[in-house]
GROMACS .gro file of N, CA and C in nm:
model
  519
    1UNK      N    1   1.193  -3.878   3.009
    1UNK     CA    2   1.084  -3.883   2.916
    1UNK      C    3   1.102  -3.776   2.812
    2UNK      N    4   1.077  -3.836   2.703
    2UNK     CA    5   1.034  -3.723   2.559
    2UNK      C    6   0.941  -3.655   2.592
    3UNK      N    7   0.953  -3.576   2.528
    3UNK     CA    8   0.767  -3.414   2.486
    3UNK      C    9   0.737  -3.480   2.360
    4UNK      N   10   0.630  -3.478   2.376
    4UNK     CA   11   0.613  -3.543   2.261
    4UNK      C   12   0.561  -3.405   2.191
    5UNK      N   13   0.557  -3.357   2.057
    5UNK     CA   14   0.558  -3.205   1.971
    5UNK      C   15   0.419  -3.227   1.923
    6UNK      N   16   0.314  -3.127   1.929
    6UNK     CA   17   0.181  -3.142   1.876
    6UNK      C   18   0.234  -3.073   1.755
    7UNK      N   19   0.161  -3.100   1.624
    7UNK     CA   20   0.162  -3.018   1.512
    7UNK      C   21   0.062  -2.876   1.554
    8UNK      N   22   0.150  -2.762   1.486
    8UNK     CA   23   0.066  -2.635   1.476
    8UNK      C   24  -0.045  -2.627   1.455
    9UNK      N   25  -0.153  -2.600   1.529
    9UNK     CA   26  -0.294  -2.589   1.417
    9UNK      C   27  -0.336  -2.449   1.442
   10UNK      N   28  -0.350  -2.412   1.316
   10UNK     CA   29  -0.381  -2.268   1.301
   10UNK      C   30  -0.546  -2.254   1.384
   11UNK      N   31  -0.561  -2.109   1.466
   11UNK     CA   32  -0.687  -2.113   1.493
   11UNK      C   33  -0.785  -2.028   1.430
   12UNK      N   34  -0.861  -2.108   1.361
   12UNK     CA   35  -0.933  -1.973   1.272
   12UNK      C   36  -1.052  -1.875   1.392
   13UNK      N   37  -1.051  -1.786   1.331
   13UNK     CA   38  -1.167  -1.692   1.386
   13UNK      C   39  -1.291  -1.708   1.330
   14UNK      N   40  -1.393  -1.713   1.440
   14UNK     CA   41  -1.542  -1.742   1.345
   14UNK      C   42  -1.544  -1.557   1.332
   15UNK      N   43  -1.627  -1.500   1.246
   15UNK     CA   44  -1.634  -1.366   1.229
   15UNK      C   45  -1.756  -1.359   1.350
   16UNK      N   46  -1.795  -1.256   1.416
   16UNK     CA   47  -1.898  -1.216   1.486
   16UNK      C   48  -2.022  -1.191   1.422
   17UNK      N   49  -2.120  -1.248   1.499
   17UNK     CA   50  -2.237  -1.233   1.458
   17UNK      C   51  -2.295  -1.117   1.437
   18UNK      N   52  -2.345  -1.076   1.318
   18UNK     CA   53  -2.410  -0.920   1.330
   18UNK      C   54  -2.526  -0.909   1.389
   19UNK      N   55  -2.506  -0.733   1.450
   19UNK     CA   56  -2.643  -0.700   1.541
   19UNK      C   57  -2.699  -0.674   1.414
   20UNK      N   58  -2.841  -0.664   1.463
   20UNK     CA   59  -2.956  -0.639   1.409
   20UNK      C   60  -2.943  -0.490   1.426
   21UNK      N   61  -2.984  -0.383   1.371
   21UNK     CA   62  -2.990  -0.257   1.326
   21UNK      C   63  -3.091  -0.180   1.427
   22UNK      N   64  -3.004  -0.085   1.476
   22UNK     CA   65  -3.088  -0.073   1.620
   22UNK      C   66  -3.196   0.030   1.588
   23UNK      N   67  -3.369   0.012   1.640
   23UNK     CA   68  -3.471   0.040   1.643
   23UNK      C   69  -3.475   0.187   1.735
   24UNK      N   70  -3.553   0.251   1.695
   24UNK     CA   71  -3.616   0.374   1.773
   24UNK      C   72  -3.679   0.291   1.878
   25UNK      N   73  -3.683   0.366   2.011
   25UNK     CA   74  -3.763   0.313   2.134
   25UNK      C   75  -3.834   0.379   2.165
   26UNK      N   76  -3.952   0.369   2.241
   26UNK     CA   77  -4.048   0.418   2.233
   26UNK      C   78  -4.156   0.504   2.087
   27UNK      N   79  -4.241   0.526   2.146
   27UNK     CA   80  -4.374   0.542   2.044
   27UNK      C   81  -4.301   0.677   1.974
   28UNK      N   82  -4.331   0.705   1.847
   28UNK     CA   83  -4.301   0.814   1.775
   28UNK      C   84  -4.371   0.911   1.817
   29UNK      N   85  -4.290   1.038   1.817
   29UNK     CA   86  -4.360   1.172   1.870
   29UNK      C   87  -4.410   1.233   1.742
   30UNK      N   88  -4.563   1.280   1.754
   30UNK     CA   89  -4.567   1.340   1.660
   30UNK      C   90  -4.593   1.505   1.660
   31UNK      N   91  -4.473   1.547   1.611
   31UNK     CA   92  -4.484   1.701   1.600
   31UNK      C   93  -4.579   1.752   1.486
   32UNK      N   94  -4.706   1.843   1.611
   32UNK     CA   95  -4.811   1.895   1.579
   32UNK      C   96  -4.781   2.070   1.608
   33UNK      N   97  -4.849   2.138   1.536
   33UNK     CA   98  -4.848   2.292   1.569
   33UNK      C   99  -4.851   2.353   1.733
   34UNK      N  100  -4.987   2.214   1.800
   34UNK     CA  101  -5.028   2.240   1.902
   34UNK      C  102  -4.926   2.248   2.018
   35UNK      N  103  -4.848   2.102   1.966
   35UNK     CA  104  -4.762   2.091   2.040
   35UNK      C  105  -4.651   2.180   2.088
   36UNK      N  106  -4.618   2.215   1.948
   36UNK     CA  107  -4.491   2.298   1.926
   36UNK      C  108  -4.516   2.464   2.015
   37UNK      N  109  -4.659   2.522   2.015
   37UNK     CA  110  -4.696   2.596   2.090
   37UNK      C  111  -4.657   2.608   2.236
   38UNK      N  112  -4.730   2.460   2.315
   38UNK     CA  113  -4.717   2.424   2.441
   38UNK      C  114  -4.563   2.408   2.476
   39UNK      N  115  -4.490   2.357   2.418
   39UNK     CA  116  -4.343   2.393   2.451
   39UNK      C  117  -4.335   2.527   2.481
   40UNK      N  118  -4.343   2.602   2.371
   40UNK     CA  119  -4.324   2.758   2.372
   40UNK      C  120  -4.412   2.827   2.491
   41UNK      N  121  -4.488   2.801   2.492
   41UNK     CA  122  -4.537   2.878   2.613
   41UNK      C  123  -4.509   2.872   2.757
   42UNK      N  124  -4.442   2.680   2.766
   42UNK     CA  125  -4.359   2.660   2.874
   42UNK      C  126  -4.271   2.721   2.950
   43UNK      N  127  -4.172   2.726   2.818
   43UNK     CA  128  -4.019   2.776   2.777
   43UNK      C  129  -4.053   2.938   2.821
   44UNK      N  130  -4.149   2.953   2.758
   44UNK     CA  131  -4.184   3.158   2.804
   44UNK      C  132  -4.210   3.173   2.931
   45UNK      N  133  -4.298   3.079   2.983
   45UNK     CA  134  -4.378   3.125   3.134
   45UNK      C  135  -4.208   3.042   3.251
   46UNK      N  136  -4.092   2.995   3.192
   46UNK     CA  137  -3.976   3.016   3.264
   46UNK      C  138  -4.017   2.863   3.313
   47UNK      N  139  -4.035   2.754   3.265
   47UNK     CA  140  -4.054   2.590   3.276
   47UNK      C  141  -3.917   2.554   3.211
   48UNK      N  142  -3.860   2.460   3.250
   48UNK     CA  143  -3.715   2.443   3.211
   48UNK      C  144  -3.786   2.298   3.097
   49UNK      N  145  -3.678   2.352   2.946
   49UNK     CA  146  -3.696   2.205   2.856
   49UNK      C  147  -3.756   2.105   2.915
   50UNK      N  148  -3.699   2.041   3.010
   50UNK     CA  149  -3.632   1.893   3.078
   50UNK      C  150  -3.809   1.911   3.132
   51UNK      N  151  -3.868   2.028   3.198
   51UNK     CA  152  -3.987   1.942   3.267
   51UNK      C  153  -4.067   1.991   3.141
   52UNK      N  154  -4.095   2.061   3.066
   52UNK     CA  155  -4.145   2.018   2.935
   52UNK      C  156  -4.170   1.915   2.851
   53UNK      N  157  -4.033   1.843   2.851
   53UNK     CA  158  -4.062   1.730   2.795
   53UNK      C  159  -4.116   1.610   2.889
   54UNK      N  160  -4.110   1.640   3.025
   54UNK     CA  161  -4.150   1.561   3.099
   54UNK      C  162  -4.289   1.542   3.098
   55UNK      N  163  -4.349   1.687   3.114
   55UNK     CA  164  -4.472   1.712   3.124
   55UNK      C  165  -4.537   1.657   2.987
   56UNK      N  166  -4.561   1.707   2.896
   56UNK     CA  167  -4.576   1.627   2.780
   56UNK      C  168  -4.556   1.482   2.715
   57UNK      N  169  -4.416   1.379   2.756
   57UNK     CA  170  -4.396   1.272   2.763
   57UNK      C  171  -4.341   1.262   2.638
   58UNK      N  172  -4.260   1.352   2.611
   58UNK     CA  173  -4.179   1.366   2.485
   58UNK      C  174  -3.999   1.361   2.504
   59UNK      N  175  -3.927   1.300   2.451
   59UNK     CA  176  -3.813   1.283   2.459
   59UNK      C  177  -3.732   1.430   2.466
   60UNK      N  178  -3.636   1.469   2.560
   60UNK     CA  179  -3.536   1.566   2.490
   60UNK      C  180  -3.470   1.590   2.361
   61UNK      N  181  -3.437   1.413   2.354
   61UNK     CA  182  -3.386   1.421   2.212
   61UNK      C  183  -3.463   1.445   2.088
   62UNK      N  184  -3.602   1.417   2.121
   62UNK     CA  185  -3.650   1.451   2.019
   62UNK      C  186  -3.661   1.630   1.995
   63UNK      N  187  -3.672   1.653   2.124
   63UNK     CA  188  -3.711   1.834   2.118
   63UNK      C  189  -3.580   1.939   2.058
   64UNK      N  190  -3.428   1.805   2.075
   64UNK     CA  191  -3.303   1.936   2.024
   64UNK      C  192  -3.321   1.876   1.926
   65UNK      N  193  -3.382   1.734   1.863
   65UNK     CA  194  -3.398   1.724   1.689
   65UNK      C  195  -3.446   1.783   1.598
   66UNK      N  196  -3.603   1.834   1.675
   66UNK     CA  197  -3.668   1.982   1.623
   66UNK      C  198  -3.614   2.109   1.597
   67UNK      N  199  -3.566   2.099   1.715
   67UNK     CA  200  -3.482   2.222   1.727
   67UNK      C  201  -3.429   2.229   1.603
   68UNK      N  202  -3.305   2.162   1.604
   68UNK     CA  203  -3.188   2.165   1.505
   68UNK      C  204  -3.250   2.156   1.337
   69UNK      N  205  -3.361   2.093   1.327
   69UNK     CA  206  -3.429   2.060   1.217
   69UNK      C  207  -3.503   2.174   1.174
   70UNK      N  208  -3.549   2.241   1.233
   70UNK     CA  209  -3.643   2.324   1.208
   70UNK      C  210  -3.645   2.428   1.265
   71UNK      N  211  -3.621   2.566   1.150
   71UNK     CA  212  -3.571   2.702   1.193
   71UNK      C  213  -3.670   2.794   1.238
   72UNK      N  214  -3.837   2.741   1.217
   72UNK     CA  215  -3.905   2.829   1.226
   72UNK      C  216  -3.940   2.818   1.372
   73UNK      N  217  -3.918   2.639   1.424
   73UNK     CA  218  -3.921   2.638   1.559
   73UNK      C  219  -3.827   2.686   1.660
   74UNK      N  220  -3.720   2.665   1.564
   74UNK     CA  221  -3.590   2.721   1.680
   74UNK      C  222  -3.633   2.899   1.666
   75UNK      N  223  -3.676   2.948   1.616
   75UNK     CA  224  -3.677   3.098   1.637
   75UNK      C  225  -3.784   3.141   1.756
   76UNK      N  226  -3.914   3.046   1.701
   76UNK     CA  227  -4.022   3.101   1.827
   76UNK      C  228  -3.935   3.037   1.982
   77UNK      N  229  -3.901   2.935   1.978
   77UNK     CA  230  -3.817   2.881   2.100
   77UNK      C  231  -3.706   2.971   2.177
   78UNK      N  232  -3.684   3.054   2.093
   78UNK     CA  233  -3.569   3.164   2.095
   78UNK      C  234  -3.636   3.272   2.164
   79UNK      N  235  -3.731   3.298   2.069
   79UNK     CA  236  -3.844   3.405   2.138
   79UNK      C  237  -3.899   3.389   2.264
   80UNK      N  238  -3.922   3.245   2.312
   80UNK     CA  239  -3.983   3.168   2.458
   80UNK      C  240  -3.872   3.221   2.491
   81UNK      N  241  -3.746   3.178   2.499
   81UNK     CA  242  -3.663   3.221   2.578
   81UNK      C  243  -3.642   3.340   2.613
   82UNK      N  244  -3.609   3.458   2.519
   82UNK     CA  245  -3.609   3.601   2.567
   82UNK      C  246  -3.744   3.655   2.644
   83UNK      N  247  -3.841   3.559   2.649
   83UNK     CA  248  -3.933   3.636   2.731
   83UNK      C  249  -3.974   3.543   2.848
   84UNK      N  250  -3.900   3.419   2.847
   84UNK     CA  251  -3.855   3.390   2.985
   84UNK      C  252  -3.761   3.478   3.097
   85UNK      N  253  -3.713   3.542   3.045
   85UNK     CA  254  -3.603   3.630   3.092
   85UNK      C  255  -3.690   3.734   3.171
   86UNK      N  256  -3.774   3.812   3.117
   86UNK     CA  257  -3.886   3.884   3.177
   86UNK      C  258  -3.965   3.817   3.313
   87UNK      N  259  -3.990   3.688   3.254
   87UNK     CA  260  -4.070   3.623   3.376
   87UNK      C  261  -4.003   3.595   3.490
   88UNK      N  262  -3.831   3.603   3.496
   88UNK     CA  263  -3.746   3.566   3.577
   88UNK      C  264  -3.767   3.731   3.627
   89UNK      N  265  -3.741   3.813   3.555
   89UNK     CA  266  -3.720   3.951   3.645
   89UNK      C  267  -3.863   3.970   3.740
   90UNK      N  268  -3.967   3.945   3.682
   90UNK     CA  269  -4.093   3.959   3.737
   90UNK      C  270  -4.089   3.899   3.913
   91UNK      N  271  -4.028   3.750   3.887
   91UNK     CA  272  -4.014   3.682   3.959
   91UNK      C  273  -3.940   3.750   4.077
   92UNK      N  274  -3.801   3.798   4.058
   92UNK     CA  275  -3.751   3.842   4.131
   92UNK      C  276  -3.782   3.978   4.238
   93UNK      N  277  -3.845   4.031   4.158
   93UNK     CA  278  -3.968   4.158   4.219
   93UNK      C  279  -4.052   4.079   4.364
   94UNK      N  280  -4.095   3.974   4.308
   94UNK     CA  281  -4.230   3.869   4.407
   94UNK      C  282  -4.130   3.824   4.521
   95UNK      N  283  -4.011   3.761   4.519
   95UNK     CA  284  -3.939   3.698   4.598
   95UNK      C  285  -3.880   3.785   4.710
   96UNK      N  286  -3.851   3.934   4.672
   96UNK     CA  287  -3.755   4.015   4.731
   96UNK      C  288  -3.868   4.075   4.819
   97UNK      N  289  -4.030   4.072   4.752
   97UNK     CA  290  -4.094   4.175   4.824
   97UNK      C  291  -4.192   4.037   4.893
   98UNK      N  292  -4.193   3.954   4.873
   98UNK     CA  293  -4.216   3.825   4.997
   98UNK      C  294  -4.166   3.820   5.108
   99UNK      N  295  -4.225   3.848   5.199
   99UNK     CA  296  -4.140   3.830   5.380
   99UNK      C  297  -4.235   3.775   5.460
  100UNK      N  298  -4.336   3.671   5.388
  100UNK     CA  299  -4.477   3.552   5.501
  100UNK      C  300  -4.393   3.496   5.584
  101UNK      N  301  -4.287   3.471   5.536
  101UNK     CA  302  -4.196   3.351   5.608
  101UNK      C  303  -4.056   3.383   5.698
  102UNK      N  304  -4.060   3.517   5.666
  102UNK     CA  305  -3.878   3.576   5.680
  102UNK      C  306  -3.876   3.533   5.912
  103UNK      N  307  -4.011   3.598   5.910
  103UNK     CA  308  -4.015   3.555   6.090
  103UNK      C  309  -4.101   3.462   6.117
  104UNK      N  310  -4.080   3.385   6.234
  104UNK     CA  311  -4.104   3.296   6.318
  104UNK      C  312  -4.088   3.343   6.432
  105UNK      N  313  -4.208   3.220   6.499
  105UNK     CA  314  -4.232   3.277   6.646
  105UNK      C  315  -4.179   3.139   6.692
  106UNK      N  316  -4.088   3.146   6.833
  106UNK     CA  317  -4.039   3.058   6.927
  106UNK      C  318  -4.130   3.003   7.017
  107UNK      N  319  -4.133   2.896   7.063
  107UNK     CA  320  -4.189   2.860   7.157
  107UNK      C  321  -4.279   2.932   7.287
  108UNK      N  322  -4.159   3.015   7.337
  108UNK     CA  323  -4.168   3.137   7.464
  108UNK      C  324  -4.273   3.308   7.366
  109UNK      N  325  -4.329   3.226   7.210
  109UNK     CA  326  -4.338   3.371   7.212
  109UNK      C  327  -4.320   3.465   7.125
  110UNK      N  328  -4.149   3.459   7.130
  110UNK     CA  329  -4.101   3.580   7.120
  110UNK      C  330  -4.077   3.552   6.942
  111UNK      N  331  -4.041   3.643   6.900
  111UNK     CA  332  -4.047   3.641   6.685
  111UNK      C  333  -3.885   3.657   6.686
  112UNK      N  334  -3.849   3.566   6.625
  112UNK     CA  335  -3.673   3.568   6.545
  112UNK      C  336  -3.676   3.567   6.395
  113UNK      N  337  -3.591   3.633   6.353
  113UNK     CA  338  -3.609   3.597   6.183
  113UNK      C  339  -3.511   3.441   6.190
  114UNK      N  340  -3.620   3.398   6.034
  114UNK     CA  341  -3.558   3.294   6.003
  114UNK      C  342  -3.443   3.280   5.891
  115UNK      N  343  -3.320   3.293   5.941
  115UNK     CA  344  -3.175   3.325   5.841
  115UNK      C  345  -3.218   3.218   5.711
  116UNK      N  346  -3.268   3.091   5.728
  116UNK     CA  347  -3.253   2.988   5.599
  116UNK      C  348  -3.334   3.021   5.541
  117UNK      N  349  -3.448   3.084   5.581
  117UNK     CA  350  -3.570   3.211   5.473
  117UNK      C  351  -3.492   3.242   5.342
  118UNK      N  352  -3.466   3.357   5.437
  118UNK     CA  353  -3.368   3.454   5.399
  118UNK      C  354  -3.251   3.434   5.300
  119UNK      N  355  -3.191   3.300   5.355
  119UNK     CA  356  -3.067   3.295   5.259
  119UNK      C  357  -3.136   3.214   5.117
  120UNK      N  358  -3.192   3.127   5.165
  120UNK     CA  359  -3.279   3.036   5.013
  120UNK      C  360  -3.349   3.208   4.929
  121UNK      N  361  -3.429   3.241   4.959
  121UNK     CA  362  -3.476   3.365   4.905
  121UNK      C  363  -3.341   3.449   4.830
  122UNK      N  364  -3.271   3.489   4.914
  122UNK     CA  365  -3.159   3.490   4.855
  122UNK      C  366  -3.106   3.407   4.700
  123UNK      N  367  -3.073   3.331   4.733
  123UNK     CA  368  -3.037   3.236   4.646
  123UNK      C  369  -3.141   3.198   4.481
  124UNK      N  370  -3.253   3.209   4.542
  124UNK     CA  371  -3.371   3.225   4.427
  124UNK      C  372  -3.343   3.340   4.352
  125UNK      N  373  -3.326   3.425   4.408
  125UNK     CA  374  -3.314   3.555   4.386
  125UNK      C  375  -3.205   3.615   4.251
  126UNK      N  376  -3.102   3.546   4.329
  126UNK     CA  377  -2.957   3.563   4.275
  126UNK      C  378  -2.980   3.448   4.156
  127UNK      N  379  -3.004   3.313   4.142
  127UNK     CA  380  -2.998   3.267   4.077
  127UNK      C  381  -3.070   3.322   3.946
  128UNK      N  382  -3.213   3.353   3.955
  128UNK     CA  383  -3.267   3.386   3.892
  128UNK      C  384  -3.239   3.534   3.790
  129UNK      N  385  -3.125   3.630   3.855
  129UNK     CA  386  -3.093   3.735   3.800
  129UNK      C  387  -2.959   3.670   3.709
  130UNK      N  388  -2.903   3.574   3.800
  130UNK     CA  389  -2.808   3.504   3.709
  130UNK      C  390  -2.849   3.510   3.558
  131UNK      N  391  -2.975   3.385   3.518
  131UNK     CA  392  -3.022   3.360   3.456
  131UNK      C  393  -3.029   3.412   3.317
  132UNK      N  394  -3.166   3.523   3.374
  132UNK     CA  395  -3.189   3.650   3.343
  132UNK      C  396  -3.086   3.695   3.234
  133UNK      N  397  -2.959   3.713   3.320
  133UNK     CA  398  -2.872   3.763   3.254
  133UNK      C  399  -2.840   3.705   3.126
  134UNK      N  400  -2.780   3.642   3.138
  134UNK     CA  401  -2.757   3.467   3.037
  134UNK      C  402  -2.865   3.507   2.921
  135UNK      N  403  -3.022   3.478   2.927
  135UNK     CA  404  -3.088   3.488   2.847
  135UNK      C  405  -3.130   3.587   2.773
  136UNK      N  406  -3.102   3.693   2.832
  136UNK     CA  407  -3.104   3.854   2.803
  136UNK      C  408  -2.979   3.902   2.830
  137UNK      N  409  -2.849   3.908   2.789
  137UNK     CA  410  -2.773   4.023   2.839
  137UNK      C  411  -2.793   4.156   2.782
  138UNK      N  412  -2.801   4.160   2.692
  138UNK     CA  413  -2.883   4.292   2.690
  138UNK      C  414  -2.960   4.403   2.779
  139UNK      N  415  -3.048   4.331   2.806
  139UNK     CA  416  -3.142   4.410   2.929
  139UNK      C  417  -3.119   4.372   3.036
  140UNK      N  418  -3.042   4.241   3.084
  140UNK     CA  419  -3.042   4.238   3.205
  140UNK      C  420  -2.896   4.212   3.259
  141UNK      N  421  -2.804   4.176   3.176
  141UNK     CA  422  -2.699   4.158   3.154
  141UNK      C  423  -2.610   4.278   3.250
  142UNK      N  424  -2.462   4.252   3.283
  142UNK     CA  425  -2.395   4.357   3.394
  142UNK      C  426  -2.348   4.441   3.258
  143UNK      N  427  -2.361   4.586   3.279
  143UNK     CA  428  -2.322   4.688   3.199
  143UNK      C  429  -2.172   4.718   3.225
  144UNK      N  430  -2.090   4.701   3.143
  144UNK     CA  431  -1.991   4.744   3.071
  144UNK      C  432  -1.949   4.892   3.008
  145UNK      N  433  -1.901   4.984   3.121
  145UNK     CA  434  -1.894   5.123   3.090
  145UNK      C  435  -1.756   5.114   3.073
  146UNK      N  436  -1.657   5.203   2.963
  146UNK     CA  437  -1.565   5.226   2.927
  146UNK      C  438  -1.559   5.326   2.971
  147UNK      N  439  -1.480   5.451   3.077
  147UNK     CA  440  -1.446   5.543   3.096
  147UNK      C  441  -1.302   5.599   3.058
  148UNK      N  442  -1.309   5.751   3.004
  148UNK     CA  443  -1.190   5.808   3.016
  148UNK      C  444  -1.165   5.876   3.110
  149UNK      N  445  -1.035   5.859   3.189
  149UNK     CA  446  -1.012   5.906   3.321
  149UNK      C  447  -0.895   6.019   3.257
  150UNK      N  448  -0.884   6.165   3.304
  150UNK     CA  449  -0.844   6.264   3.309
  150UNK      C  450  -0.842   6.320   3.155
  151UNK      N  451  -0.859   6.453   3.137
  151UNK     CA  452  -0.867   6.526   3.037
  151UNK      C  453  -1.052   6.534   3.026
  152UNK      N  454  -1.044   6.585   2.845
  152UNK     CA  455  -1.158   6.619   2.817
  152UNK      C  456  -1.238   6.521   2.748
  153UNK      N  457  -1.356   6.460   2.826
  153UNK     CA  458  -1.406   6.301   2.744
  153UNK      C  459  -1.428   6.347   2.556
  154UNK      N  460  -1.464   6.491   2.539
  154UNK     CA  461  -1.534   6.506   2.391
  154UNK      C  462  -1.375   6.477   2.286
  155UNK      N  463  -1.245   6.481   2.365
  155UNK     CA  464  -1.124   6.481   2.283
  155UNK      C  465  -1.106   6.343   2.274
  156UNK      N  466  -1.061   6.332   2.135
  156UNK     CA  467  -1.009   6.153   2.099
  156UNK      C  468  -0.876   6.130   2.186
  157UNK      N  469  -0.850   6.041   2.227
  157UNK     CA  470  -0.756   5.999   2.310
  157UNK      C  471  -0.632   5.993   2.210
  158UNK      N  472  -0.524   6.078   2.233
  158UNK     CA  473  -0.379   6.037   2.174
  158UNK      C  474  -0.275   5.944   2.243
  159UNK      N  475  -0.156   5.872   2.109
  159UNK     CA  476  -0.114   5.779   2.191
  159UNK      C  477   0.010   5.868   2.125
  160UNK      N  478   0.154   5.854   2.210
  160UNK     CA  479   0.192   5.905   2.142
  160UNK      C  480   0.320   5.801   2.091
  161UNK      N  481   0.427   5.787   1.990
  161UNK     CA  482   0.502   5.687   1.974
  161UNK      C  483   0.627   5.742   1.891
  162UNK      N  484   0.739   5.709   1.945
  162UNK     CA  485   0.870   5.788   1.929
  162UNK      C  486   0.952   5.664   1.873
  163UNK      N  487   0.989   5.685   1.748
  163UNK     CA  488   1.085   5.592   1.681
  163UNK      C  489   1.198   5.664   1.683
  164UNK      N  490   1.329   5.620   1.764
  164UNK     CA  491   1.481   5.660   1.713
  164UNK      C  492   1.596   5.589   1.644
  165UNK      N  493   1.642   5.590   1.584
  165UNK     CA  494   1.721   5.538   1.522
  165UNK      C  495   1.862   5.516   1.536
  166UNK      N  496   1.944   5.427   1.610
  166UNK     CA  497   2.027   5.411   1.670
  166UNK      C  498   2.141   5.405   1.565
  167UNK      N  499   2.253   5.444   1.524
  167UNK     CA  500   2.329   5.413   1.452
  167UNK      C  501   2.462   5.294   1.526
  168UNK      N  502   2.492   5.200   1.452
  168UNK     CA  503   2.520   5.066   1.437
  168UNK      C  504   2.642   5.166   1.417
  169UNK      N  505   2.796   5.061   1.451
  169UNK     CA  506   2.907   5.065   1.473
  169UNK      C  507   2.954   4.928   1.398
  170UNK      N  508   2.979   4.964   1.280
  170UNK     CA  509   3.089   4.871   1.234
  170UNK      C  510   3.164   4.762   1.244
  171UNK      N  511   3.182   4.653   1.225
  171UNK     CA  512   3.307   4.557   1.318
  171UNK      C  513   3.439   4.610   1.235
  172UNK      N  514   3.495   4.628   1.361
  172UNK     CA  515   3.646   4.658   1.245
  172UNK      C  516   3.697   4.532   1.224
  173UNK      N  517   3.761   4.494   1.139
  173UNK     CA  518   3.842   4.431   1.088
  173UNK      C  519   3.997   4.428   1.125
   0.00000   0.00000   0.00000
């Protein structure tokens, strides 16, 4: 048997249908003074963005749009923050000098401390100085001392540096 040969037929492409131009979702936020406050005081009293905007029912994205948009907000927001830093140290004072929970009594009685107290407390603790740090290094930040070790600290430190000059040897010929 023959093949019988189909003629070529070119296949055209239909072009793709265009999307429609994508819409904002949800209701528009409207940034009020009041509002912009209640963030800030969040952000100060040591409430993380994320439950801010939760609490309120306001997008993140809308809150780093502010942000980024608007300098007078990003500064007081700035300001929430450095005195979140305070509320974290405060914090850490309350946690370290908290011990309702550090013992437990056993069955028979008798009082054991409770290590997972202890270590979570811990951990609050530490995290929170972490923080702290981060948002304040300045004040709360690990200090960075430069010492001079031997001699007299009031003398400028000498270095000293010796250039010689080697004299080069010829190729003879």
């Amino acid at each position: 048997m023959s093949e019988v040969k189909k003629p070529a037929v070119k296949s055209v492409r239909k072009p793709a249908p265009k999307k429609p131009a994508k819409r904002k979702v949800g209701a528009p936020t409207i940034k009020t003074p009041a509002l912009l406050e209640k963030i800030c005081t969040g952000i100060a009293m040591g409430v993380s963005a994320r439950a801010m905007c939760l609490e309120l029912k306001i997008s993140q994205r809308v809150l780093w749009n502010w942000l980024a948009s608007d300098e007078e907000f990003m500064q007081q927001y700035a300001r929430a923050k450095e005195r979140c830093a305070d509320v974290y140290a405060e914090e850490i004072i309350e946690i370290a000098d908290d011990n309702r929970f550090d013992i437990r009594v056993k069955d028979d009685g008798s009082e054991v401390t409770d290590n997972e107290v202890v270590q979570r407390s811990r951990l609050r603790v530490d995290a929170r100085k972490w923080y702290a740090s981060k948002l304040a290094p300045k004040k709360y930040g690990d200090r960075v001392v430069n010492e001079h070790e031997g001699g007299d600290p009031d003398k400028p430190l000498l270095s000293k540096i010796e250039i010689s000059f080697v004299p080069t040897q010829k190729p003879q010929s």
